[in-house]
Coordinates of C-alpha atoms and ligand atoms in Angstrom, one line a residue:
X1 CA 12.4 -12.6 -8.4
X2 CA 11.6 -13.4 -5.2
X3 CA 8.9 -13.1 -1.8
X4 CA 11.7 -11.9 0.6
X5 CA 10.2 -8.1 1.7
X6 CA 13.5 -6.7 2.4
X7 CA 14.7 -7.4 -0.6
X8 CA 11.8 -6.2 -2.7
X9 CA 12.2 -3.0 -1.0
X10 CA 15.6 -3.0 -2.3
X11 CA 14.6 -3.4 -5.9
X12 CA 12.0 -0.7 -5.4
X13 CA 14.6 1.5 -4.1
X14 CA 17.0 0.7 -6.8
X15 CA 14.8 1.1 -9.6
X16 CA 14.0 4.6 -8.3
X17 CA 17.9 5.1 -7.6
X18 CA 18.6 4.6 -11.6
X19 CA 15.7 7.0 -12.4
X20 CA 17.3 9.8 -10.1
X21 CA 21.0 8.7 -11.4
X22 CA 21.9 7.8 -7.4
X23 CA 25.2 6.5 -6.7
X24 CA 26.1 3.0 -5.5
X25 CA 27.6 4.5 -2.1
X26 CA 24.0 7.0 -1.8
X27 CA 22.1 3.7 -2.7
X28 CA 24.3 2.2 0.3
X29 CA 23.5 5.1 2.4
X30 CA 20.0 4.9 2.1
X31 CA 19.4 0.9 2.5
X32 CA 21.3 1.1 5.6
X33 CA 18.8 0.3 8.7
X34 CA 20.7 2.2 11.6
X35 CA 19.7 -0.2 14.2
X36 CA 17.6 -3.4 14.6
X37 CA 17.1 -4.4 18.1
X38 CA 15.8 -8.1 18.8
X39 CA 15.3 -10.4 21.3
X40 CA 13.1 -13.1 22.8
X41 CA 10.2 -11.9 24.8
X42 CA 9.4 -14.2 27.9
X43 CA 6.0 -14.1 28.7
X44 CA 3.9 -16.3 31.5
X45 CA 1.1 -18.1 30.4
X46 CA -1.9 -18.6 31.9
X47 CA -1.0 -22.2 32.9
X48 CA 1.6 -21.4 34.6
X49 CA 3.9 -21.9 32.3
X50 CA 6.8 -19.7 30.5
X51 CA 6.8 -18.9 26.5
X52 CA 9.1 -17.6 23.9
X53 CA 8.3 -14.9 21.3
X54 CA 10.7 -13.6 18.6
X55 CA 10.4 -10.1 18.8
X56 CA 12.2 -6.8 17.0
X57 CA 12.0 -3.0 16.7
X58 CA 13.8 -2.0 13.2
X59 CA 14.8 1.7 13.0
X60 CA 15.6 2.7 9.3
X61 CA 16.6 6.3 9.0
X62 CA 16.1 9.2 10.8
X63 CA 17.4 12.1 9.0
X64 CA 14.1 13.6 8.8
X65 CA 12.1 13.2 12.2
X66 CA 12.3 10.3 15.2
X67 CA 11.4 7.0 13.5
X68 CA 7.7 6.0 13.1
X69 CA 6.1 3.4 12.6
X70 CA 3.6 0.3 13.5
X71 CA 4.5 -3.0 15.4
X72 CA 2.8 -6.0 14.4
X73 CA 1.7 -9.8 16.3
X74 CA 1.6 -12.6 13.5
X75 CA 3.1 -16.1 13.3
X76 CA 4.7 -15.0 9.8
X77 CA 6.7 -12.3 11.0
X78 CA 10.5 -12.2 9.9
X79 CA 13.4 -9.9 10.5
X80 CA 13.6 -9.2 6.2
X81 CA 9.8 -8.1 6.8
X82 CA 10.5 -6.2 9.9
X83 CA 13.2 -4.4 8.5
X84 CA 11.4 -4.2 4.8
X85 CA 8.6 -2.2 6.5
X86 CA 10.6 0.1 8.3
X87 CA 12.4 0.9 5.2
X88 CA 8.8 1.7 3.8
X89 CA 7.8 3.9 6.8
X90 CA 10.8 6.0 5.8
X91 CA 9.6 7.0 2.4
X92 CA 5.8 7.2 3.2
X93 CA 6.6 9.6 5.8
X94 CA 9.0 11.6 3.4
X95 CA 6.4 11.4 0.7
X96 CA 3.4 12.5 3.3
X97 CA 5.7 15.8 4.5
X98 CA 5.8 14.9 7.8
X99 CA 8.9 15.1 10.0
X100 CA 9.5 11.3 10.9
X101 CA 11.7 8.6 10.0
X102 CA 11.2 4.9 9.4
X103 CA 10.8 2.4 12.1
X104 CA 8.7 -0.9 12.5
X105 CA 8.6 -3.3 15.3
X106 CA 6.8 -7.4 15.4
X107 CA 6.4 -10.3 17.4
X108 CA 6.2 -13.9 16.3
X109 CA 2.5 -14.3 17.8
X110 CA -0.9 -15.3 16.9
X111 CA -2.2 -13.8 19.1
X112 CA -5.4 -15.0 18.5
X113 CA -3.9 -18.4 20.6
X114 CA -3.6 -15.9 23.4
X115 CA -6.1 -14.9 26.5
X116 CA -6.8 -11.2 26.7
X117 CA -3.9 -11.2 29.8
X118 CA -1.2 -12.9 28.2
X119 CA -1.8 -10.6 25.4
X120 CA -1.4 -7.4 28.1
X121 CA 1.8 -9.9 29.5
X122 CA 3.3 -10.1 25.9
X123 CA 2.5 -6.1 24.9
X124 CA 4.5 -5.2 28.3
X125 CA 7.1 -7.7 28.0
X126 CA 7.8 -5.7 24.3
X127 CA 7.6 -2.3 25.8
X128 CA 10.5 -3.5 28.9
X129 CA 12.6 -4.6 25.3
X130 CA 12.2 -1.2 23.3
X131 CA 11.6 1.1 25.9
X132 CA 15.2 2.4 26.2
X133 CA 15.1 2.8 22.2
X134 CA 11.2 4.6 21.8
X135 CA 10.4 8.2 23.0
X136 CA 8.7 10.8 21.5
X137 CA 11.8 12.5 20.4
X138 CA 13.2 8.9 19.3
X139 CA 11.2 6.6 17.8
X140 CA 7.3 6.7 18.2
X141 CA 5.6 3.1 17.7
X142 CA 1.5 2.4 16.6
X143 CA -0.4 0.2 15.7
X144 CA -0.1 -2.8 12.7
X145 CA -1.8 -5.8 11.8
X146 CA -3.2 -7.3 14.9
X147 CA -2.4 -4.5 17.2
X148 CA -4.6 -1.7 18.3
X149 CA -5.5 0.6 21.1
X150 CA -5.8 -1.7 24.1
X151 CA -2.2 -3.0 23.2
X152 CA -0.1 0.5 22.4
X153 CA -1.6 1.2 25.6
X154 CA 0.1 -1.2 27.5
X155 CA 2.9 -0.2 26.1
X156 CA 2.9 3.4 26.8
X157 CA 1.8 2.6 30.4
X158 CA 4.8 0.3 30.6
X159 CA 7.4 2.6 29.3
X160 CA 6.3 5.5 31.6
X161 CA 6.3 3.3 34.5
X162 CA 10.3 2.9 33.4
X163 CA 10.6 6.2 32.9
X164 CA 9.0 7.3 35.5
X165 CA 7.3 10.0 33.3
X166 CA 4.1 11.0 31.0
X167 CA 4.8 10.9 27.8
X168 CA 2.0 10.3 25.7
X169 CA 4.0 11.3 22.3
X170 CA 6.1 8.6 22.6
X171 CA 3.1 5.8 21.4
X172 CA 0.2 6.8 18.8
X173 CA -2.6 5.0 18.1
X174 CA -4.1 5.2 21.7
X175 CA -6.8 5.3 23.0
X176 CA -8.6 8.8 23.1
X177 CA -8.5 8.7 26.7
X178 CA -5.0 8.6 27.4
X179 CA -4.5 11.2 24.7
X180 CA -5.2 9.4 21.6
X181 CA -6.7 11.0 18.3
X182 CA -10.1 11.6 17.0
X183 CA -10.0 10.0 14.0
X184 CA -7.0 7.9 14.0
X185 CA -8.8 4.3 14.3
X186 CA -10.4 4.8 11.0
X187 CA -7.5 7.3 9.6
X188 CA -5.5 5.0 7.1
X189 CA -9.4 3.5 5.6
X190 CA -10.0 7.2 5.1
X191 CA -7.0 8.1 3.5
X192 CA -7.2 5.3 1.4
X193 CA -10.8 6.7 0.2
X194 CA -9.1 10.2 -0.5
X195 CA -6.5 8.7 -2.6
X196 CA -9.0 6.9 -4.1
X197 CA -11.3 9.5 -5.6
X198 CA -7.6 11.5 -6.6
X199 CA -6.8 8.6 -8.6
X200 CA -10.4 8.3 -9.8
X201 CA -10.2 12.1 -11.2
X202 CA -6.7 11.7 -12.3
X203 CA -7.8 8.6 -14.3
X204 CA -10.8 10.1 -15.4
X205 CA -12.8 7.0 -14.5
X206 CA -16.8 7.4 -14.4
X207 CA -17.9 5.1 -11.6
X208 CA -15.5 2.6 -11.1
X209 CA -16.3 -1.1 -9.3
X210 CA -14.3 -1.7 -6.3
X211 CA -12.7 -5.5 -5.0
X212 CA -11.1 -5.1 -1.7
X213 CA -9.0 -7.7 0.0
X214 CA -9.7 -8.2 3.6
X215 CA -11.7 -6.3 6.1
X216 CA -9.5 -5.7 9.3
X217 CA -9.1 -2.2 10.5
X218 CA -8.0 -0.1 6.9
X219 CA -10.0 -2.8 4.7
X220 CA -13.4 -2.2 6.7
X221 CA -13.2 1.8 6.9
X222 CA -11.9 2.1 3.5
X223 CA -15.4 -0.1 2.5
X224 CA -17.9 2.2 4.5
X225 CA -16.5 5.4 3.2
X226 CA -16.2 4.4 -0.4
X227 CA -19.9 2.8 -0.2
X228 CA -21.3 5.5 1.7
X229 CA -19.6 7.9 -1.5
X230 CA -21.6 5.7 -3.9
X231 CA -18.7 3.4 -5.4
X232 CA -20.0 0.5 -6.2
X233 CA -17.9 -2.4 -4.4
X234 CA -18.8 -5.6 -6.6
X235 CA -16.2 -8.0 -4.2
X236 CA -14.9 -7.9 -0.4
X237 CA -12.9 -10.9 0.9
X238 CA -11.2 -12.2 4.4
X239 CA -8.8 -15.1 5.1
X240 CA -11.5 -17.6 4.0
X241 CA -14.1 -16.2 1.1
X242 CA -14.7 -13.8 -1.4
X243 CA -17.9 -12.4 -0.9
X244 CA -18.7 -11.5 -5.0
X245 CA -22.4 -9.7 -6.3
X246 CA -22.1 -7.7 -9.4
X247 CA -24.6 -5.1 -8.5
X248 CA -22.8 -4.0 -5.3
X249 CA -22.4 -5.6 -1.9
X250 CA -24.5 -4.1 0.7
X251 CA -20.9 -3.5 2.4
X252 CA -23.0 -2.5 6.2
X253 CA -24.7 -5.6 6.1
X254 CA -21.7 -7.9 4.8
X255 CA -19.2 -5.9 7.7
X256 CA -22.0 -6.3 10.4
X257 CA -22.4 -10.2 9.4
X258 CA -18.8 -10.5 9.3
X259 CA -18.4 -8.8 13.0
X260 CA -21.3 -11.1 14.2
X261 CA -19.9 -14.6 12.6
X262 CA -16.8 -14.0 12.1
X263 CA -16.9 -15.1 9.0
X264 CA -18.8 -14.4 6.1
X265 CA -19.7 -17.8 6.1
X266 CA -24.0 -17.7 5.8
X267 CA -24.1 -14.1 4.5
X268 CA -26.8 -14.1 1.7
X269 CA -26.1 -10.8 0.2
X270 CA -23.9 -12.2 -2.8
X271 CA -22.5 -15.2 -3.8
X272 CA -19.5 -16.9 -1.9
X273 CA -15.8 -18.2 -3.7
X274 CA -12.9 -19.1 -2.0
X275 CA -10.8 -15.9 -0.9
X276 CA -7.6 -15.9 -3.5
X277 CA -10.2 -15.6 -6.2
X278 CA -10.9 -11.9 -5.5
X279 CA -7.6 -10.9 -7.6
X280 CA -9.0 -12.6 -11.1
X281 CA -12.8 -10.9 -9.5
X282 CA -14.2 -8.6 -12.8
X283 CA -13.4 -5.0 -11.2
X284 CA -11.7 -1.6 -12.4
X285 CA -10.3 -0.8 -9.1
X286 CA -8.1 -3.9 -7.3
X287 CA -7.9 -2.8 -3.4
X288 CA -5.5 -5.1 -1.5
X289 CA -5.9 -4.4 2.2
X290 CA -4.8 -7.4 4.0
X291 CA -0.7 -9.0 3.8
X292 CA 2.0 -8.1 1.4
X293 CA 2.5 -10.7 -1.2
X294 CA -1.1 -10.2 -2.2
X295 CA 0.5 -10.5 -5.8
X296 CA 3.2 -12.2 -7.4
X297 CA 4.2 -14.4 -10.2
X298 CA 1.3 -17.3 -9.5
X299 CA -1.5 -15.0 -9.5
X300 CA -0.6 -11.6 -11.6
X301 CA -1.9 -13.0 -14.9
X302 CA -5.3 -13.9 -13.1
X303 CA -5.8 -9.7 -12.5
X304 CA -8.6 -8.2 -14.4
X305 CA -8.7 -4.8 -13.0
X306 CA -7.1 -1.5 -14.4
X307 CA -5.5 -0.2 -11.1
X308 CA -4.4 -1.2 -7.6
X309 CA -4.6 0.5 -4.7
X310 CA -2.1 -0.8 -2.2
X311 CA -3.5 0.0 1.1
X312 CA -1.9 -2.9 2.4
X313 CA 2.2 -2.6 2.7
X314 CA 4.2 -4.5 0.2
X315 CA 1.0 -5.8 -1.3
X316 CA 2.7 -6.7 -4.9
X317 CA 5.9 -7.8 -5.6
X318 CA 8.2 -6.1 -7.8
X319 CA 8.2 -8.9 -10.3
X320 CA 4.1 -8.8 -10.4
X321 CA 4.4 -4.9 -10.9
X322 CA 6.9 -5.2 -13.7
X323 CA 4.6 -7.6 -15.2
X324 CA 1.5 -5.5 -14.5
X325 CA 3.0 -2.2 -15.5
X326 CA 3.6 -3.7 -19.1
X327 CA -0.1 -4.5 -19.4
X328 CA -0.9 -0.8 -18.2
X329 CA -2.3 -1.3 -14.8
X330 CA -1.7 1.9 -12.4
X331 CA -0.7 1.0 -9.2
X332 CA -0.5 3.5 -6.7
X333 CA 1.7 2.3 -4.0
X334 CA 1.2 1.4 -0.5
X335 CA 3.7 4.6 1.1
X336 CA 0.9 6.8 -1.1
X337 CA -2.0 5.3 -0.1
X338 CA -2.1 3.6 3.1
X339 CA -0.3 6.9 4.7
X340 CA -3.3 8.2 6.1
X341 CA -3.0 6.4 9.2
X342 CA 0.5 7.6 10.0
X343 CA -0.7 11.3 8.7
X344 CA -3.3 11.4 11.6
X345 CA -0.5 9.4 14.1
X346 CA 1.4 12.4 13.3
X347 CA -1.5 14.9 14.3
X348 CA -1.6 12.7 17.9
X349 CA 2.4 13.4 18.3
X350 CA 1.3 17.0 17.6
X351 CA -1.5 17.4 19.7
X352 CA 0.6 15.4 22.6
X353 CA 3.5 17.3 22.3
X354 CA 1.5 20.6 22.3
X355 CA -1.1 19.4 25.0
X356 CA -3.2 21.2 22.6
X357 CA -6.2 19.0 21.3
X358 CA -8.1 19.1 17.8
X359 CA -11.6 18.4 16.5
X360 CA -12.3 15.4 14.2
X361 CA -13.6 18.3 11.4
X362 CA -9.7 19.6 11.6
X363 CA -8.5 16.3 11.5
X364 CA -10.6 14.9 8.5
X365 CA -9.7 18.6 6.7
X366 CA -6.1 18.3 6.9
X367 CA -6.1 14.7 6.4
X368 CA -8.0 15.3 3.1
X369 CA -5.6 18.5 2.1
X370 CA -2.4 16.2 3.1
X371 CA -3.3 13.4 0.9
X372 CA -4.4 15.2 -2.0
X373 CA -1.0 17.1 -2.2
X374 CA 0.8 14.0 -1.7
X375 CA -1.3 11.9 -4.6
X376 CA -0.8 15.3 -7.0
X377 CA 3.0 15.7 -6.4
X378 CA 3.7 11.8 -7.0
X379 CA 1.6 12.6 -10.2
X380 CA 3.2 15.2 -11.3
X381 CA 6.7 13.8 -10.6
X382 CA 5.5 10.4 -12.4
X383 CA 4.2 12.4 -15.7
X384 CA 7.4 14.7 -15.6
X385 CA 9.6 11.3 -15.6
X386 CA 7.8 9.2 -18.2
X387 CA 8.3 12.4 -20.7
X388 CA 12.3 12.7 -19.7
X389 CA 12.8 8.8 -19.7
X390 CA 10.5 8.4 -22.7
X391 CA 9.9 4.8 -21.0
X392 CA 7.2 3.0 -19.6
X393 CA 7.5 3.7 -15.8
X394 CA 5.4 2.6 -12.5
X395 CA 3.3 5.1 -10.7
X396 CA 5.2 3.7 -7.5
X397 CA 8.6 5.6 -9.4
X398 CA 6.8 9.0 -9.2
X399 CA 6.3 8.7 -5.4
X400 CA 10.0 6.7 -4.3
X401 CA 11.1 10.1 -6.4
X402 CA 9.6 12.6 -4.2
X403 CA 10.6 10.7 -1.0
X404 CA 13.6 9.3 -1.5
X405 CA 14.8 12.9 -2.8
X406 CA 13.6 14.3 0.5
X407 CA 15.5 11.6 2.6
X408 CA 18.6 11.7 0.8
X409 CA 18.5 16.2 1.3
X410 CA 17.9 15.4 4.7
X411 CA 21.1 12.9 5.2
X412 CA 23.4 15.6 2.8
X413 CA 22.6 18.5 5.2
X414 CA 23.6 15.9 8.1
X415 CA 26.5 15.4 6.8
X416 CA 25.6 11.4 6.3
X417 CA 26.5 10.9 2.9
Ligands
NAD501 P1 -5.9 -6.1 10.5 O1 -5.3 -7.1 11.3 O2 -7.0 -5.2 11.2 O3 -6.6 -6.7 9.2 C1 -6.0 -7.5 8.3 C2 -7.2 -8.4 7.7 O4 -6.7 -9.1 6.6 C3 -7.7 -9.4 8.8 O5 -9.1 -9.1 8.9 C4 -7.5 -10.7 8.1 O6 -8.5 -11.7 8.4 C5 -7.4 -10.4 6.7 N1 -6.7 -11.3 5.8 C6 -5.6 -12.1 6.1 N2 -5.2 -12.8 5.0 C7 -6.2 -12.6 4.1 C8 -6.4 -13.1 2.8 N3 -5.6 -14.0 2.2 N4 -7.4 -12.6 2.1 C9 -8.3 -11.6 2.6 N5 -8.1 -11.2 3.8 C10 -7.1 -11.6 4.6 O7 -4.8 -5.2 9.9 P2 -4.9 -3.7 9.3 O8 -4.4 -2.8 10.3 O9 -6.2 -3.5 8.6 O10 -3.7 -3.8 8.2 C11 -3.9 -4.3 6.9 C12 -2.8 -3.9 6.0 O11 -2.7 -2.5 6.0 C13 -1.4 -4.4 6.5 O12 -0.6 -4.6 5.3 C14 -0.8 -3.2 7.2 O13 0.6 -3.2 7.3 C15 -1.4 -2.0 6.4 N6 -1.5 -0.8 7.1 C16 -2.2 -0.6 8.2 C17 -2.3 0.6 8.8 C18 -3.1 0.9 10.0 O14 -3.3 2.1 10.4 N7 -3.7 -0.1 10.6 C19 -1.6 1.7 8.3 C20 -0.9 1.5 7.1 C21 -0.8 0.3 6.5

């Protein structure tokens, strides 16, 4: 098997296809992506000088809503991952019960080489590419890995100077003051903690330890509000260490070192290892919340833990799962878990669209009632399948089910296959 996203997403989709007796041409239907736009953003530099980024919005299916979903700045982005992610927008959103498609945009960027204004140059230069493709009744972007408020918006603030119009639905993940949501910044961290104590009950676990991979935006919320709860978290990791101490990591002290340093480099409250060796750390709960790829043929035998929770997208390859699944390790899959954040983007479209605005205690509630339902139905579904195929099936089966049920009703009534 192989590291190539998009076709990972495949597999996933036909596995899920045999267990709902899909046909080849409905299989077909749903893989197609109905349009990828690319092209090569040209962005003044500081210096003077003129640079190149690789850049592309994928938009997946949207038989059920506009298409949603995050755009992401990293050197390792590729159209297969691009395209991969949008495909996976399309079933978390199914799976959530909200009325979006699948869409996902990226740069080739670190954008950590860049000064805050070529940053604002290269978010604008993006928005002048997709704006005849995004709008709130066509495709709604957000954040992803290494974007965030200040960059969605330059982009809304782009497109409506093409437009010539406000629109604040057609970009989520704002900021608050240009009609942004409370709560969205830490929403997909949160949602991840509410999936977490469903699976906890479900599994009738009696105080699990935590690991969690990285500590951007989801990996640091998810931390507070799982130690603030009282789960012990015996590991936390970024790009260089694993920060390990088997009585807990004082997760405030490590995230405020980290913020400081940069690095968790110094930090005293544990003991440091290099930061692959967090998925062989001794802990029930595996929480990958960085890159996909987290897991795959090199490292799956080094696991120790009972479950995953993918709060990262793609975090485990379908070979690694296979593998995994044998030994009896639940993972509950990234469209389950990590949906919080495009749950609460959804509640911003809302609130735009209605110029009607809600308080955090709504949000949180309906965030919490959303993600339960979703974590119970997937449950349910996964339960009711392992009895009727009398074989040993992934969590991940339970929720494609569900979703990928939904999309397919949606494209029937449509007429689209
Ligand atoms: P982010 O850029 O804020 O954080 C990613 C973090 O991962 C960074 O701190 C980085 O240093 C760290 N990292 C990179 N390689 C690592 C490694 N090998 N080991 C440990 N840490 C490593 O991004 P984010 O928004 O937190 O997104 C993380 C994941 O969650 C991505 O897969 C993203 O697609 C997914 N996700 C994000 C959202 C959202 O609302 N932000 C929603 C759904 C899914």
């Amino acid at each position: 098997m192989q590291n190539d996203p998009l076709k990972n997403a495949e597999s996933q989709l036909r596995a899920v296809a045999s267990v709902l007796e899909l046909s080849e041409k409905e299989i077909k239907a749903l893989l197609r992506i109905d349009k990828l736009v690319k092209g090569e953003l040209s962005v003044k530099m500081d210096n003077g000088k003129t640079k190149k980024f690789k850049a592309w919005r994928s938009q997946h299916n949207n038989a059920k809503g506009p298409y949603k979903g995050g755009i992401r700045f990293h050197p390792n982005v590729t159209e297969s991952e691009v395209k991969a992610l949008s495909l996976w927008m399309s079933w978390k959103c199914a799976l959530a019960g909200i009325p979006f498609g699948g869409g996902k945009g990226g740069v080739i960027v670190n954008p950590k080489s860049l000064s805050r204004r070529e940053l604002e140059r290269l978010s604008r230069a993006y928005a002048k590419m997709i704006y005849p493709y995004i709008g709130e009744s066509k495709d709604v972007p957000a954040p992803d890995v290494n974007t965030d408020g200040a960059v969605m918006a330059w982009i809304l603030d782009e497109y409506e100077k093409i437009t010539k119009r406000n629109e604040p639905g057609a970009i989520t993940g704002k900021p608050i003051s240009l009609g942004g949501s409370k709560g969205r910044l830490e929403a997909t961290g949160l949602g991840g903690f509410f999936t977490l104590n469903s699976l906890v009950k479900a599994m009738k676990m009696k105080n699990p330890t935590l690991a969690v991979q990285g500590v951007g935006n989801v990996g640091s919320f998810f931390c507070r509000f799982a130690y603030e709860a009282g789960y012990k978290i015996v590991a936390v990791s970024d790009s260089k260490n694993m920060v390990w101490n088997e009585k807990g990591v004082d997760i405030p002290k490590a995230l405020d070192w980290k913020l400081l340093n940069g690095s968790f480099e110094g930090f005293n409250g544990g003991k440091l290892f290099p930061a692959d060796s967090i998925v062989g750390s001794a802990a029930d709960i595996f929480v990958p919340a960085a890159l996909e790829n987290a897991i795959d043929r090199d490292n799956m035998g080094e696991l120790k833990a009972k479950c995953i929770l993918e709060l990262a997208n793609g975090p485990c390859t379908p070979e690694a799962e296979e593998n995994l699944n044998k030994k009896g390790v639940v993972i509950v899959p990234d469209i389950l878990a990590n949906a919080g954040g495009v749950v609460v983007s959804y509640f911003e479209w809302a609130q735009n669209i209605s110029g009607f605005y809600w308080e955090e205690k709504t949000i949180k509630e309906r965030l919490k009632e959303i993600m339960a339902k979703a974590f119970d139905g997937a449950w349910n579904e996964w339960t009711e399948i392992k009895k009727i195929k009398k074989d040993n099936i992934p969590f991940r089966m339970g929720a494609y089910a569900i979703a990928v049920r939904r999309v397919l009703e949606a494209m029937r009534m449509r007429g689209r296959c």
